[in-house]
Short mmCIF file of C-alpha atoms in Angstrom, two decimals:
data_model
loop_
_atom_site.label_atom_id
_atom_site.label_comp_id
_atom_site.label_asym_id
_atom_site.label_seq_id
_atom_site.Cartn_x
_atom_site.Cartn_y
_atom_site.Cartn_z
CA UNK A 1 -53.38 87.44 -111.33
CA UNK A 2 -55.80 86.13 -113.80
CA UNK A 3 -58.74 87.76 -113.64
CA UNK A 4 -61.45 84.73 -114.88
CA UNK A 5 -63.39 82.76 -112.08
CA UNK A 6 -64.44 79.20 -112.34
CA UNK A 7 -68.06 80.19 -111.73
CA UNK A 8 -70.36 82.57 -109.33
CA UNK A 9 -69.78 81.05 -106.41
CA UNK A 10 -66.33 81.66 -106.60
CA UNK A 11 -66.41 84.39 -108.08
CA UNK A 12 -69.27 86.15 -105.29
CA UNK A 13 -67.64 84.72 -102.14
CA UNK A 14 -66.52 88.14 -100.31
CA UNK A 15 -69.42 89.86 -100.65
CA UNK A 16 -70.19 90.48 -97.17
CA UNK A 17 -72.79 91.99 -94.72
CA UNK A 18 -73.57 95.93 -95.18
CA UNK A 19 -71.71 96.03 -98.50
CA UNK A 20 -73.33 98.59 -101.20
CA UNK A 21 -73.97 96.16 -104.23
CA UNK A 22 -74.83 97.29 -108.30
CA UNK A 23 -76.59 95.45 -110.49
CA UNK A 24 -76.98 96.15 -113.98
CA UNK A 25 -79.68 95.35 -115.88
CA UNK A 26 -83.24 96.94 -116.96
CA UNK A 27 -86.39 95.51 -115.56
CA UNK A 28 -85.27 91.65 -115.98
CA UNK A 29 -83.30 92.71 -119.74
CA UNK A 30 -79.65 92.20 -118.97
CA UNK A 31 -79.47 91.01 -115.80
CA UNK A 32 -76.38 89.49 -114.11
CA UNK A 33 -78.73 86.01 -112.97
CA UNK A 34 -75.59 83.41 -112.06
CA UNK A 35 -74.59 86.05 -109.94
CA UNK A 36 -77.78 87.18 -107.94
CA UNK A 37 -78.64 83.48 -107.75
CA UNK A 38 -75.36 82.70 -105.66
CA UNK A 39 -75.66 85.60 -103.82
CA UNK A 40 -78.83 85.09 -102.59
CA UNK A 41 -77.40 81.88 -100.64
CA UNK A 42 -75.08 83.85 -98.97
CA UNK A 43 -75.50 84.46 -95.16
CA UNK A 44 -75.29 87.99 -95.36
CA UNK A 45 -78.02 90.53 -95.00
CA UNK A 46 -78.13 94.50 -94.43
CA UNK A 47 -76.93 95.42 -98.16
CA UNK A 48 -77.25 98.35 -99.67
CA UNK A 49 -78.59 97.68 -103.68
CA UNK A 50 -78.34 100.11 -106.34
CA UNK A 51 -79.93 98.86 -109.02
CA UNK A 52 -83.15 100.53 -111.60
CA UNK A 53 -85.96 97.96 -110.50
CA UNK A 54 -84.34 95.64 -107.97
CA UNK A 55 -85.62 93.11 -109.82
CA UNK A 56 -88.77 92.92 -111.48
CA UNK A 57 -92.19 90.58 -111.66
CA UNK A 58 -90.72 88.38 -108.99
CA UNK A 59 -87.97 87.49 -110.26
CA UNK A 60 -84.06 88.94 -110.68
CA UNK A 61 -82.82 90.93 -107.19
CA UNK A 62 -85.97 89.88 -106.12
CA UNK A 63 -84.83 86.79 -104.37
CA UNK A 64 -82.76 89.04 -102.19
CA UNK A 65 -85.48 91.04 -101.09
CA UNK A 66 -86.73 87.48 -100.25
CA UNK A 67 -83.77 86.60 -98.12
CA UNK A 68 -84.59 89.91 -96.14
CA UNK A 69 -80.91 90.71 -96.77
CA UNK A 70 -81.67 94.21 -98.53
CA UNK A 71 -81.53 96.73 -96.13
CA UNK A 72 -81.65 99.77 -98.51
CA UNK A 73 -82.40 99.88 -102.06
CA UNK A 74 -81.53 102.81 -104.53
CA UNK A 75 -83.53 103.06 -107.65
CA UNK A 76 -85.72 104.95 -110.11
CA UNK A 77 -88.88 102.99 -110.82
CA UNK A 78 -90.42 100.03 -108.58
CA UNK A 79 -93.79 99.89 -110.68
CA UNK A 80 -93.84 96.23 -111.41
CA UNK A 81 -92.29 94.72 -108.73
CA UNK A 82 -94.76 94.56 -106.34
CA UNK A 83 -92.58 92.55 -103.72
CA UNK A 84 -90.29 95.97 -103.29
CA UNK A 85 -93.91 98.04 -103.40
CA UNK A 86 -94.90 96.03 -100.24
CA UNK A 87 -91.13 96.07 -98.15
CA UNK A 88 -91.07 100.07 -98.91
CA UNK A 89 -94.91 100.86 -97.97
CA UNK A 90 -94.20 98.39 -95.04
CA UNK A 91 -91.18 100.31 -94.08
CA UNK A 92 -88.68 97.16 -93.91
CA UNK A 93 -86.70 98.36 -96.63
CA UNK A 94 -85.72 101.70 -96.78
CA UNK A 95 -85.82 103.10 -100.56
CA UNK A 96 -84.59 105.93 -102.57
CA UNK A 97 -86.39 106.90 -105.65
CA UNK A 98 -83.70 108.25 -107.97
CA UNK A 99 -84.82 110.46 -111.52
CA UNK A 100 -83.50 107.41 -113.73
CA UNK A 101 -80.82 109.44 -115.66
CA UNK A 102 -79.71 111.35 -112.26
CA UNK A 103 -79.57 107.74 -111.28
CA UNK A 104 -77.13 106.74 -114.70
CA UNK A 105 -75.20 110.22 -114.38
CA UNK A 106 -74.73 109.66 -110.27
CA UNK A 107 -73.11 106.07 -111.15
CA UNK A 108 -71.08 107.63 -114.28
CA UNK A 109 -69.83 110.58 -112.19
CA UNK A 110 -68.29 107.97 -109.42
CA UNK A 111 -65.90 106.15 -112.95
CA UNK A 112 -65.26 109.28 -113.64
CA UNK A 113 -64.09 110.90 -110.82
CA UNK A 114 -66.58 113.94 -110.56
CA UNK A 115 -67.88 114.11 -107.08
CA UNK A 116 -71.39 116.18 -107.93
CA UNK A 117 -73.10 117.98 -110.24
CA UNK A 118 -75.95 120.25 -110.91
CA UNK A 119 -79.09 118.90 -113.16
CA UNK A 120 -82.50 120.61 -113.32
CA UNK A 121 -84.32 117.40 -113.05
CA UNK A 122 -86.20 116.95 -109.70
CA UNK A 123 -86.05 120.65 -109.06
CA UNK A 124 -88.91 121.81 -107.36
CA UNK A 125 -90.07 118.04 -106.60
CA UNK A 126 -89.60 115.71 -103.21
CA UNK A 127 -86.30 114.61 -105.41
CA UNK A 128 -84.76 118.33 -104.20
CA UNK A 129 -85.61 118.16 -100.37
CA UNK A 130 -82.40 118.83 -98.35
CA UNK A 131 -80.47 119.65 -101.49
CA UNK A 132 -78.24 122.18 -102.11
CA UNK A 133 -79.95 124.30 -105.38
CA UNK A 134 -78.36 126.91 -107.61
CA UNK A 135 -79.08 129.28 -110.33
CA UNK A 136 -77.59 128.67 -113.58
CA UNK A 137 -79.93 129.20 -117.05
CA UNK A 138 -82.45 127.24 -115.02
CA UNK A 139 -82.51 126.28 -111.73
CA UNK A 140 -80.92 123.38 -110.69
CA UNK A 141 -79.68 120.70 -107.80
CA UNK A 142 -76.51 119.88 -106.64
CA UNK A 143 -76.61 115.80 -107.27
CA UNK A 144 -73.60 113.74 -105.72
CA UNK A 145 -71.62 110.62 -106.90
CA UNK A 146 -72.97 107.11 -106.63
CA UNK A 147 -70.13 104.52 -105.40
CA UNK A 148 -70.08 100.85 -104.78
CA UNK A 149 -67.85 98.06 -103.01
CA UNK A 150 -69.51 95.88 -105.50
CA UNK A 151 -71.10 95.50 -109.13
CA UNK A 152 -72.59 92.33 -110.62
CA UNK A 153 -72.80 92.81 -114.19
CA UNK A 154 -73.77 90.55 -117.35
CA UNK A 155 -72.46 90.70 -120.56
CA UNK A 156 -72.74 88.95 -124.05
CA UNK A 157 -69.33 88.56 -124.28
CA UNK A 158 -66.28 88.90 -122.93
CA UNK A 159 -62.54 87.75 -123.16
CA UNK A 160 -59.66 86.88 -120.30
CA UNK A 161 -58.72 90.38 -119.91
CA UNK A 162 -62.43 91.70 -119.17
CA UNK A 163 -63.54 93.49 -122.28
CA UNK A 164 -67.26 93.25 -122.90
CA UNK A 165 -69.44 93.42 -125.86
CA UNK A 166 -73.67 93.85 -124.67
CA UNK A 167 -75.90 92.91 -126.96
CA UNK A 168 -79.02 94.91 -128.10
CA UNK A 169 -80.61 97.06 -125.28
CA UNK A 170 -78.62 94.37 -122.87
CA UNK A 171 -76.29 97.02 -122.24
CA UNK A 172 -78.06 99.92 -120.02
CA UNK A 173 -76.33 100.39 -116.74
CA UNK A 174 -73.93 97.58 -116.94
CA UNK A 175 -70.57 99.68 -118.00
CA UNK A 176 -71.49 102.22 -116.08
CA UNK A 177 -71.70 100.23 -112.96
CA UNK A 178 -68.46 98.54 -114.14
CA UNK A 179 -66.72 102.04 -113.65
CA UNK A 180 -68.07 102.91 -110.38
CA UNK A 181 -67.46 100.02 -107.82
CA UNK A 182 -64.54 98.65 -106.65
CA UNK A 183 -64.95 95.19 -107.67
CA UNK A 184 -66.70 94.28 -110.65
CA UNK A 185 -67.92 91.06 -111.21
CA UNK A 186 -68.95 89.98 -114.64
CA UNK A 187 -70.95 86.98 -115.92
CA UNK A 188 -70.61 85.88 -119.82
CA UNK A 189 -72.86 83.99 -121.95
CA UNK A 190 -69.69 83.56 -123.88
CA UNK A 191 -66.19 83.55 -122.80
CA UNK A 192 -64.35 84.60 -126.12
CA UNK A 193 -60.75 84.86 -126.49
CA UNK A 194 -58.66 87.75 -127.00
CA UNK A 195 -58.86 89.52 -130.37
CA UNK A 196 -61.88 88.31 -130.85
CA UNK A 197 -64.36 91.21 -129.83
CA UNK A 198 -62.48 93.36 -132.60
CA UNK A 199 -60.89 96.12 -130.31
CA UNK A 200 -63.13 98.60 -132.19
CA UNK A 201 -66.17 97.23 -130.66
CA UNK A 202 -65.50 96.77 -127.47
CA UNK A 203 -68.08 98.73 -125.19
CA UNK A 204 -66.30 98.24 -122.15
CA UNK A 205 -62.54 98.18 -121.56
CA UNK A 206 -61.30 95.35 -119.51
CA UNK A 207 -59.56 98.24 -117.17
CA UNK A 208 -62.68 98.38 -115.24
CA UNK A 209 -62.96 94.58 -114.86
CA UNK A 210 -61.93 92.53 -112.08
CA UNK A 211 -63.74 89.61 -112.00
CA UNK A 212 -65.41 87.41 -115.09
CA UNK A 213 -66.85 84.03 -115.34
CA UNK A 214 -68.19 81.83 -117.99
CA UNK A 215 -72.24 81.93 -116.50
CA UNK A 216 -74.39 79.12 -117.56
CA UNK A 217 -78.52 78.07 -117.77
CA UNK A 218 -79.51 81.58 -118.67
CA UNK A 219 -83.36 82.13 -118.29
CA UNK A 220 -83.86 85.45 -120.37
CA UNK A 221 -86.87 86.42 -119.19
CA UNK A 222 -89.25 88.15 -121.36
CA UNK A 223 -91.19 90.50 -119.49
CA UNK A 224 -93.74 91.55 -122.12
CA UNK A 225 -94.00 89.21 -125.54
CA UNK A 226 -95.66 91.21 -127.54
CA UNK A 227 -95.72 90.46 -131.05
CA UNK A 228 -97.58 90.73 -134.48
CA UNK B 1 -118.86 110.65 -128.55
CA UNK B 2 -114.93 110.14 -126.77
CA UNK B 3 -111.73 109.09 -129.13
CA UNK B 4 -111.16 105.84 -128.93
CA UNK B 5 -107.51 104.93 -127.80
CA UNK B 6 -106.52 104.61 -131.19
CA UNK B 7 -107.59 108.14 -131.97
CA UNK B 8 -105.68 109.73 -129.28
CA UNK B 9 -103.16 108.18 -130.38
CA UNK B 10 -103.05 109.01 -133.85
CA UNK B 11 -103.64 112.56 -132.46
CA UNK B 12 -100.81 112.92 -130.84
CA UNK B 13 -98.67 111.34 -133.61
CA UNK B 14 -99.85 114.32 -135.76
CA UNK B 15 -98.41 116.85 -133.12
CA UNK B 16 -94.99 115.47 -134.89
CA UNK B 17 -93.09 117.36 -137.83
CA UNK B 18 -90.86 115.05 -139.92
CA UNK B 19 -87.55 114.19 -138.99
CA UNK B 20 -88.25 114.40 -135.19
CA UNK B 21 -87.19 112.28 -132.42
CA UNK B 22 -89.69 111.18 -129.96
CA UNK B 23 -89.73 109.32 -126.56
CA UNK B 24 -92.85 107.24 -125.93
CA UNK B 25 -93.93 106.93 -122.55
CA UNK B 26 -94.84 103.40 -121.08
CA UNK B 27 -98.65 102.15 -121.07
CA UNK B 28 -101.04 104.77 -123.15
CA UNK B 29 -98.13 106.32 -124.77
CA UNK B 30 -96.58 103.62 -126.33
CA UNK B 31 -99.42 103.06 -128.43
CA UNK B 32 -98.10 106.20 -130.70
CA UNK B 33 -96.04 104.26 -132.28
CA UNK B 34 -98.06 102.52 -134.83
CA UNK B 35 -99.51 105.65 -135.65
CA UNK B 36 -96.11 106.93 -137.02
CA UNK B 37 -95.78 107.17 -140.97
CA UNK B 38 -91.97 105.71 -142.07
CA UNK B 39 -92.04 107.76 -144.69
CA UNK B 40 -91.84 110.82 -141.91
CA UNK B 41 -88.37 109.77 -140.97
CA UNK B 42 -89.15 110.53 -137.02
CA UNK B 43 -86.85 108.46 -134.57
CA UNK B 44 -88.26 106.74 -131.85
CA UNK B 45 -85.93 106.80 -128.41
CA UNK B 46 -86.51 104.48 -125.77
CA UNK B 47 -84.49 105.57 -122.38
CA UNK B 48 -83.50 101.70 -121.94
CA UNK B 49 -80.79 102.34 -124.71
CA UNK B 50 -82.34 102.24 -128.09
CA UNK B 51 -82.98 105.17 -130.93
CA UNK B 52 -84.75 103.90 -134.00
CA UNK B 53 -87.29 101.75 -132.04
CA UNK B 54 -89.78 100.58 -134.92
CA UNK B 55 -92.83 98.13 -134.90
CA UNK B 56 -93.67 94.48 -133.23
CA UNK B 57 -91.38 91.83 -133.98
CA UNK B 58 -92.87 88.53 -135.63
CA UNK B 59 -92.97 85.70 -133.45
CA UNK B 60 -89.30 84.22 -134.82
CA UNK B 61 -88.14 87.76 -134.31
CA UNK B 62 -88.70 88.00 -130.74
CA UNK B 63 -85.21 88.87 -128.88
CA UNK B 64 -85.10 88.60 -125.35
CA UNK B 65 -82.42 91.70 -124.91
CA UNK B 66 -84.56 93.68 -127.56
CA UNK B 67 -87.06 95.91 -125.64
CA UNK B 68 -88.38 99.27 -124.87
CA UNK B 69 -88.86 100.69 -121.57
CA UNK B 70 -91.94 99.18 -121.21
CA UNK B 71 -90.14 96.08 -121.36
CA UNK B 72 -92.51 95.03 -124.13
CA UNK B 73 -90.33 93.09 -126.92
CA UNK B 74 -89.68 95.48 -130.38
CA UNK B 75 -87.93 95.40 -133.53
CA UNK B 76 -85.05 98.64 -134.60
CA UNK B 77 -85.40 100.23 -137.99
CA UNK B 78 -82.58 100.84 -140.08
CA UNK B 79 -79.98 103.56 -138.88
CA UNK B 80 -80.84 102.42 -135.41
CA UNK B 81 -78.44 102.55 -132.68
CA UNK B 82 -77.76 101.01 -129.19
CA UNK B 83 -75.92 102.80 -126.24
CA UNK B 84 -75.68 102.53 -121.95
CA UNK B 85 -78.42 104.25 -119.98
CA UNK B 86 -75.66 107.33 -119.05
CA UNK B 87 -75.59 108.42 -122.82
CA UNK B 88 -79.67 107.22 -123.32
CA UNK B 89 -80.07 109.97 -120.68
CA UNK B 90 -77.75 112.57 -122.59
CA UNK B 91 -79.76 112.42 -125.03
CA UNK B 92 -83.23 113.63 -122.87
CA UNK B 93 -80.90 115.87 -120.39
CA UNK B 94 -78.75 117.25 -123.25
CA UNK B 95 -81.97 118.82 -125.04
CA UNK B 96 -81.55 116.80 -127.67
CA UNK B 97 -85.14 114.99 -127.91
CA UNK B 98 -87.66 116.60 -129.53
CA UNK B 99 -90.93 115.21 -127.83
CA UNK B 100 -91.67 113.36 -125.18
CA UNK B 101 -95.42 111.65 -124.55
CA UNK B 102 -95.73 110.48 -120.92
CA UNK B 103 -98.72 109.15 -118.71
CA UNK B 104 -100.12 111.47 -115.77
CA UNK B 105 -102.08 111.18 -112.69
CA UNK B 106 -102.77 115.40 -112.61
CA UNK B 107 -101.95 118.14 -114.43
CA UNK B 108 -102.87 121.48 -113.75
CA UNK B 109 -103.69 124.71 -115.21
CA UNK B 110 -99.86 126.21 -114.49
CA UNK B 111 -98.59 122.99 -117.06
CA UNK B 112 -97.39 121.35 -113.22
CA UNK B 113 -97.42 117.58 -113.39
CA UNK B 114 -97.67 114.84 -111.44
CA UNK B 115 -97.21 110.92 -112.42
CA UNK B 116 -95.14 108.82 -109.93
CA UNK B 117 -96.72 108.68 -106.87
CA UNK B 118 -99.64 109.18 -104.56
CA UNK B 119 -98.88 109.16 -100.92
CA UNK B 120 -99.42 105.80 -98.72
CA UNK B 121 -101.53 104.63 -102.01
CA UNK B 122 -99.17 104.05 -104.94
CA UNK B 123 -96.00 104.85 -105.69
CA UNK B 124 -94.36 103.44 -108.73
CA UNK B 125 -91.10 106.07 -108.78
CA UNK B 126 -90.87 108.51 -111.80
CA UNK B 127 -87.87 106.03 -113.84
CA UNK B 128 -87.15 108.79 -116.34
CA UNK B 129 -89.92 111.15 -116.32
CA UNK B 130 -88.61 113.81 -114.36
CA UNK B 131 -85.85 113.80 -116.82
CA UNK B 132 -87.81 114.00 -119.99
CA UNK B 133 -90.39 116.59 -118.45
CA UNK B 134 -86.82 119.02 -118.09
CA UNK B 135 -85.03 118.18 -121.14
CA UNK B 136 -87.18 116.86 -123.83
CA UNK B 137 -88.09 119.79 -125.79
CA UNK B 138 -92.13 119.52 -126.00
CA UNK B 139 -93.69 117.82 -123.01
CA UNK B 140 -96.94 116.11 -124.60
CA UNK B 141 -99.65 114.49 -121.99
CA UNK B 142 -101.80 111.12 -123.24
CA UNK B 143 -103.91 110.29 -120.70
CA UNK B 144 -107.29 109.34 -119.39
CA UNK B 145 -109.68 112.17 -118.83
CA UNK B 146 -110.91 110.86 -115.47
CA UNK B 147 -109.43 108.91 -112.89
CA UNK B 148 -111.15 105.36 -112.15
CA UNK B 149 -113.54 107.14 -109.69
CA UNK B 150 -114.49 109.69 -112.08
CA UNK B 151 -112.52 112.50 -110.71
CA UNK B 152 -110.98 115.17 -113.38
CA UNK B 153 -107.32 114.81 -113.38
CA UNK B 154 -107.18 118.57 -115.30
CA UNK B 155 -106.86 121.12 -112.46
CA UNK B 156 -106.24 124.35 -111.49
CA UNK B 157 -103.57 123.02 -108.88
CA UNK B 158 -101.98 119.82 -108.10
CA UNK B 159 -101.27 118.52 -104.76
CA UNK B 160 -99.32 115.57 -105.77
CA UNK B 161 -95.76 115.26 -105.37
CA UNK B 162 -95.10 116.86 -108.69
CA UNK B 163 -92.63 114.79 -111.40
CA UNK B 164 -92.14 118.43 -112.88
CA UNK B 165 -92.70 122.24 -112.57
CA UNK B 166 -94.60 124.40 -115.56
CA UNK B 167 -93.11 121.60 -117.79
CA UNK B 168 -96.37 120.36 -120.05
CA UNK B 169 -97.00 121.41 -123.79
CA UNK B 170 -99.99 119.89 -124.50
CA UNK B 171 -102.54 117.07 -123.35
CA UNK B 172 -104.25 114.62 -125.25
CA UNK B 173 -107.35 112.87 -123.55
CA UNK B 174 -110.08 111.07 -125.15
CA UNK B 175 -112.75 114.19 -125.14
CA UNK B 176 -110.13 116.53 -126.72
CA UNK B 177 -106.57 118.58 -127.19
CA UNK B 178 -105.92 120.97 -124.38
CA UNK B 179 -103.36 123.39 -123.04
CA UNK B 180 -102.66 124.93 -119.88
CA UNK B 181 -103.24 128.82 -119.18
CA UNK B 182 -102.33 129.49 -116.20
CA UNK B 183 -105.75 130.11 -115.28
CA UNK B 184 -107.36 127.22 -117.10
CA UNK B 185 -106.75 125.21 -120.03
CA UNK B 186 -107.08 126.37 -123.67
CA UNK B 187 -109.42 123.84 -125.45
CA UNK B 188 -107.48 123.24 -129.26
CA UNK B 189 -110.12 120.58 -130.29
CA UNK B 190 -112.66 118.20 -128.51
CA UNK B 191 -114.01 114.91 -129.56
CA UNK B 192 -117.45 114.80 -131.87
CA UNK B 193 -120.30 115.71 -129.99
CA UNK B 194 -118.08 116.31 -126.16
CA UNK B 195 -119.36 119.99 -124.79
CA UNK B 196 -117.25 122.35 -122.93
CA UNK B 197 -118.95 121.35 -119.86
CA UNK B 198 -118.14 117.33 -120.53
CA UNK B 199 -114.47 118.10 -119.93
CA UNK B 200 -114.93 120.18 -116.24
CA UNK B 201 -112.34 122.56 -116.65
CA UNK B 202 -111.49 124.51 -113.68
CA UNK B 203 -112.74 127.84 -113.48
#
């Protein structure tokens, strides 16, 4: 079955009510925006998002904290995006802070097939409470695996079979995400043929792919233009 | 007569030996960077993916999928590289980053700090600063002196929810260069013309 979508209507259809959804991306840099954009006109609510910002400066994930159809978010860092700031203080979404490379190594560990592991970080903080903690040459928390039914992903490129080149610091989260739900769903700038991301330089095998579409109007967003 | 921001910054940039690698905290911290020499060969890591970060990009330079965690737009230097967020964290985790410069809310005299939240006021989430404060290898802290309402944010004990335990090297304000004790905080250097008493140390 071919694995390439017409576009992200078709290619978001099934995601459905209570389903735990990634999205890559870093603040608004990489961001999967076809795909948020039709998802947010879905009639489904009660989702559980993993994603670093949920969306950032009103914009990105944001319009599905809009929709009122997040029900939980999981993420390290909400400064910025004040719209999450106000559900979580206001107790309509329910959110869990996550150290942002526990975060990256929780997603990782569910590709990979490790179930937990033990990291110092957050020892001794609110991150340990109800945590199982050991004694190695520091002490340290046991940290569990971080699954998904779904992960929305962008990439620069990508060919029929799913391999992905990122560009620049596009990449962050996105092939990790890839690895750790069971339906990945990835958005191109430009849908390349084979052969043509030399197989060298492919960051992401196309194993972990299910779903790709050629995306289209892509915003960017700058967050902060700073220059000379 | 208080450093300017520019002189804390170029303070803590001469904390650096050559051929380090360095994470730069967002807000105060980032400013380090243009106080760091080329010729010193130090690396600058940014936990959104990057090592090799270098200065502002021209205006026909700008890339949209070129920042730092700040999300500010940057340039890369030569021998720079690019890499997911599970390896950008390998990096801090693995031990492999020699300083870190982050923001803070409180420190106190035991090195505890505290930077991501302050209950049913603010709470931002600590992104990757509980990370660095355990695996970078020198925790360094740029940061006001005073909060907005004049309160001292050195003190003999926290009670924030802490980011990290008995995890900060140094601190960097603009009256001077301090260290916690235990008891206190050793004074290294303070601005022209700031007393001992200026800075309200805890007893």
């Amino acid at each position: 079955m071919s694995k390439v979508y017409k576009n992200a209507t078709e290619a978001t259809q099934d995601i459905h009510d209570k389903a735990t959804l990634m999205s890559g991306g870093f603040g608004l840099c990489g961001i999967p925006e076809n795909s948020i954009e039709a998802i947010a006109k879905l009639p489904i609510k009660n989702l559980t998002v993993i994603s670093n910002n949920i969306g950032n400066s009103g914009r990105g994930l944001v319009a599905l904290l809009k929709e009122k159809m997040i029900a939980k978010a999981i993420c390290s860092y909400v400064g910025g995006n004040p719209d999450l700031e106000e559900q979580m203080l206001a107790k309509s979404v329910e959110v869990e802070l996550v150290p942002q490379g526990t975060f990256s190594e929780r997603i990782r560990a569910a590709g990979m097939g490790v179930r937990a592991f033990y990291t110092p970080t957050g020892y001794g903080t609110l991150v340990a409470e109800g945590k199982e903690t050991k004694n190695f040459d520091v002490p340290c928390i046991l940290e569990s695996a971080l699954h998904a039914d779904f992960a929305i992903i962008k990439a620069q490129k990508g060919d029929r079979y799913g391999n992905l080149w990122f560009k620049e610091t596009a990449r962050n989260f996105s092939p990790l995400m890839a690895m750790a739900a069971k339906t990945t769903i990835v958005e191109v700038e430009e849908l390349v043929e084979l052969g043509d991301i030399p197989a060298e330089d492919i960051h992401l095998p196309g194993l972990f792919v299910q779903r790709i579409y050629q995306g289209v109007h892509y915003k960017n967003d700058i967050e902060f233009r700073v220059t000379q | 007569m208080s450093w300017t921001k520019e002189e804390m910054a170029q303070r803590v940039a001469e904390l650096f030996p050559k051929n380090v690698s360095v994470n730069l905290g967002i807000g105060l911290p980032s400013m380090v960077a243009s106080f760091i020499k080329e010729e010193d060969g130090i690396m600058i890591h940014s936990e959104n993916g990057v090592l090799g970060v270098s200065g502002k990009p021209k205006e026909e330079e700008v890339s949209p999928t070129l920042i730092n965690a700040g999300k500010q737009t940057i340039t890369i230097k030569a021998g720079a590289s690019f890499f997911d967020s599970a390896l950008s964290f390998g990096m801090i985790r693995g031990g492999h980053i020699d300083y870190c410069v982050l923001g803070a809310m409180e420190v106190d005299a035991e090195g505890n700090l505290a930077n991501w939240m302050i209950p049913g006021k603010k709470v931002t989430g600590m992104g990757g600063a509980m990370d660095l404060v355990n695996g970078a290898k020198n925790v360094v802290i740029m940061m006001s002196h005073f909060t907005k309402t004049g309160e001292a944010k050195l003190l003999k004990k926290t009670n924030l929810p802490l980011t990290g335990m008995k995890c900060v090297h140094e601190i960097i304000t603009e009256l001077g260069h301090f260290r916690p004790n235990g008891e206190s905080f050793d004074i290294i250097k303070l601005a022209p013309e700031v007393t001992e008493k200026d800075c309200a140390l805890p007893n």
